[in-house]
Amino acid sequence: MAEPAAPGVSREWGGAGRSRGDCPSPRSIMRSLLEAVNFLHANNIVHRDLKPENILLDDNMQIRLSDFGFSCHLEPGEKLRELCGTPGYLAPEILKCSMDETHPGYGKEVDLWACGVILFTLLAGSPPFWHRRQILMLRMIMEGQYQFNSPEWDDRSNTVKDLISRLLQVDPEERLTAKQALLHPFFERCEGGQPWNLTPRQRFRVAVWTVLAAGRVALSIHHARPLTKSALLRDPYALRPVRRLIDSCAFRLYGHWVKKGEQQNRAALFQHRPPGPFPMIGPQEEGDSASVTEEEAMLVLG
């Protein structure tokens, strides 16, 4: 069943061995991963330790599963009770089984939970269940507490969110199987799929609209709109160069209001013009300088 890794197989897919541009898309990775899990489950084998570190990429960008140390053969209807795997990828039923002696056990569904965690991590860059205290992280896993927070998920479709939600079901009976997950709409646009069947007239229209759009983009880049006085008076902060100029002038005029040190002249806070260079105040002159600055402040305040 296990195949030795060839020299061209990378063991650093989850780390710094490969750049992000060298790796296939998350959709392609998850499709290949679910196909491998479906093959294992069809042969009554459960992996129990799926995580990015155990997914290898060869020179042809094909994934291979590794680390079958926790895998075992599972007969139909048979349940397991051992606590094994990586904490962040453990399914809720594994944790409940270790805490409750009356729990019936867990089965192949734990691999699909790990696939949901991997997909979430691939898209967000961080795991769905994490806390600096491991006991709280395990409680989040048992309760299925995760969120699609901004800004990582702002540009993600509802289709992939639905797939993750169906894989991260606390109840293993409601969780998708590997075969059902492969039929999800998220994989309908996978790489290598069938191209669009367009008529010659539709292709011509697409080409025309593409040329027009490219021309408009080129004109907008090389021919900027002229700046008018009305637009400048209406909203000067809408233009970045003008905004930077205003901020620079304001800081030069009022930048001395910012207290930069314990020995700064406090009378400068009441000035409305850029201050001149202040001499360094030594410890022996600190009392004299304080009396002078108070008088200056009274004069400024009137």
PDB file of N, CA, C and O in Angstrom, residues 256-257 265-273 292-302:
ATOM      1  N   HIS A 256       5.480  70.447  15.905  1.00  0.00           N
ATOM      2  CA  HIS A 256       6.102  70.680  17.210  1.00  0.00           C
ATOM      3  C   HIS A 256       5.119  70.452  18.346  1.00  0.00           C
ATOM      4  O   HIS A 256       5.490  70.476  19.512  1.00  0.00           O
ATOM      5  N   TRP A 257       3.812  70.261  18.041  1.00  0.00           N
ATOM      6  CA  TRP A 257       2.856  69.952  19.107  1.00  0.00           C
ATOM      7  C   TRP A 257       3.081  68.557  19.677  1.00  0.00           C
ATOM      8  O   TRP A 257       2.675  68.263  20.784  1.00  0.00           O
ATOM      9  N   ASN A 265      10.678  71.681  25.208  1.00  0.00           N
ATOM     10  CA  ASN A 265      10.176  72.967  25.650  1.00  0.00           C
ATOM     11  C   ASN A 265       8.648  72.965  25.574  1.00  0.00           C
ATOM     12  O   ASN A 265       8.072  72.912  24.491  1.00  0.00           O
ATOM     13  N   ARG A 266       7.962  73.021  26.711  1.00  0.00           N
ATOM     14  CA  ARG A 266       6.506  72.928  26.724  1.00  0.00           C
ATOM     15  C   ARG A 266       5.858  74.185  26.150  1.00  0.00           C
ATOM     16  O   ARG A 266       4.701  74.167  25.743  1.00  0.00           O
ATOM     17  N   ALA A 267       6.578  75.305  26.118  1.00  0.00           N
ATOM     18  CA  ALA A 267       6.002  76.510  25.532  1.00  0.00           C
ATOM     19  C   ALA A 267       5.781  76.355  24.036  1.00  0.00           C
ATOM     20  O   ALA A 267       4.968  77.062  23.435  1.00  0.00           O
ATOM     21  N   ALA A 268       6.506  75.424  23.407  1.00  0.00           N
ATOM     22  CA  ALA A 268       6.325  75.212  21.969  1.00  0.00           C
ATOM     23  C   ALA A 268       4.939  74.668  21.656  1.00  0.00           C
ATOM     24  O   ALA A 268       4.471  74.787  20.527  1.00  0.00           O
ATOM     25  N   LEU A 269       4.263  74.104  22.635  1.00  0.00           N
ATOM     26  CA  LEU A 269       2.922  73.581  22.394  1.00  0.00           C
ATOM     27  C   LEU A 269       1.925  74.682  22.098  1.00  0.00           C
ATOM     28  O   LEU A 269       0.853  74.426  21.556  1.00  0.00           O
ATOM     29  N   PHE A 270       2.232  75.918  22.490  1.00  0.00           N
ATOM     30  CA  PHE A 270       1.299  77.026  22.302  1.00  0.00           C
ATOM     31  C   PHE A 270       1.688  77.900  21.112  1.00  0.00           C
ATOM     32  O   PHE A 270       1.057  78.924  20.867  1.00  0.00           O
ATOM     33  N   GLN A 271       2.712  77.550  20.387  1.00  0.00           N
ATOM     34  CA  GLN A 271       3.131  78.337  19.257  1.00  0.00           C
ATOM     35  C   GLN A 271       2.327  77.948  18.013  1.00  0.00           C
ATOM     36  O   GLN A 271       1.887  76.814  17.876  1.00  0.00           O
ATOM     37  N   HIS A 272       2.169  78.897  17.105  1.00  0.00           N
ATOM     38  CA  HIS A 272       1.460  78.664  15.853  1.00  0.00           C
ATOM     39  C   HIS A 272       2.375  78.886  14.658  1.00  0.00           C
ATOM     40  O   HIS A 272       1.930  79.236  13.580  1.00  0.00           O
ATOM     41  N   ARG A 273       3.653  78.723  14.864  1.00  0.00           N
ATOM     42  CA  ARG A 273       4.615  78.827  13.774  1.00  0.00           C
ATOM     43  C   ARG A 273       5.701  77.792  14.025  1.00  0.00           C
ATOM     44  O   ARG A 273       5.910  77.362  15.172  1.00  0.00           O
ATOM     45  N   VAL A 292      11.910  80.549  32.111  1.00  0.00           N
ATOM     46  CA  VAL A 292      11.809  81.339  30.880  1.00  0.00           C
ATOM     47  C   VAL A 292      10.635  80.856  30.046  1.00  0.00           C
ATOM     48  O   VAL A 292       9.878  81.644  29.511  1.00  0.00           O
ATOM     49  N   THR A 293      10.439  79.574  29.923  1.00  0.00           N
ATOM     50  CA  THR A 293       9.367  79.046  29.078  1.00  0.00           C
ATOM     51  C   THR A 293       8.011  79.392  29.654  1.00  0.00           C
ATOM     52  O   THR A 293       7.059  79.611  28.912  1.00  0.00           O
ATOM     53  N   GLU A 294       7.871  79.481  30.970  1.00  0.00           N
ATOM     54  CA  GLU A 294       6.588  79.859  31.557  1.00  0.00           C
ATOM     55  C   GLU A 294       6.245  81.309  31.199  1.00  0.00           C
ATOM     56  O   GLU A 294       5.097  81.637  30.905  1.00  0.00           O
ATOM     57  N   GLU A 295       7.247  82.183  31.235  1.00  0.00           N
ATOM     58  CA  GLU A 295       7.000  83.580  30.858  1.00  0.00           C
ATOM     59  C   GLU A 295       6.605  83.695  29.401  1.00  0.00           C
ATOM     60  O   GLU A 295       5.708  84.435  29.032  1.00  0.00           O
ATOM     61  N   GLU A 296       7.293  82.933  28.542  1.00  0.00           N
ATOM     62  CA  GLU A 296       6.937  82.948  27.135  1.00  0.00           C
ATOM     63  C   GLU A 296       5.513  82.448  26.913  1.00  0.00           C
ATOM     64  O   GLU A 296       4.785  82.990  26.086  1.00  0.00           O
ATOM     65  N   ALA A 297       5.138  81.448  27.659  1.00  0.00           N
ATOM     66  CA  ALA A 297       3.788  80.909  27.519  1.00  0.00           C
ATOM     67  C   ALA A 297       2.749  81.935  27.924  1.00  0.00           C
ATOM     68  O   ALA A 297       1.683  82.070  27.286  1.00  0.00           O
ATOM     69  N   MET A 298       3.018  82.708  28.997  1.00  0.00           N
ATOM     70  CA  MET A 298       2.063  83.741  29.434  1.00  0.00           C
ATOM     71  C   MET A 298       1.930  84.838  28.395  1.00  0.00           C
ATOM     72  O   MET A 298       0.858  85.378  28.163  1.00  0.00           O
ATOM     73  N   LEU A 299       3.073  85.179  27.757  1.00  0.00           N
ATOM     74  CA  LEU A 299       3.014  86.202  26.725  1.00  0.00           C
ATOM     75  C   LEU A 299       2.199  85.749  25.511  1.00  0.00           C
ATOM     76  O   LEU A 299       1.429  86.506  24.930  1.00  0.00           O
ATOM     77  N   VAL A 300       2.364  84.491  25.152  1.00  0.00           N
ATOM     78  CA  VAL A 300       1.625  83.950  24.003  1.00  0.00           C
ATOM     79  C   VAL A 300       0.135  83.894  24.292  1.00  0.00           C
ATOM     80  O   VAL A 300      -0.711  84.223  23.474  1.00  0.00           O
ATOM     81  N   LEU A 301      -0.220  83.480  25.508  1.00  0.00           N
ATOM     82  CA  LEU A 301      -1.629  83.373  25.880  1.00  0.00           C
ATOM     83  C   LEU A 301      -2.249  84.727  26.128  1.00  0.00           C
ATOM     84  O   LEU A 301      -3.472  84.845  26.195  1.00  0.00           O
ATOM     85  N   GLY A 302      -1.460  85.775  26.249  1.00  0.00           N
ATOM     86  CA  GLY A 302      -1.980  87.111  26.468  1.00  0.00           C
ATOM     87  C   GLY A 302      -2.369  87.335  27.892  1.00  0.00           C
ATOM     88  O   GLY A 302      -3.223  88.182  28.172  1.00  0.00           O
TER      89      GLY A 302
END
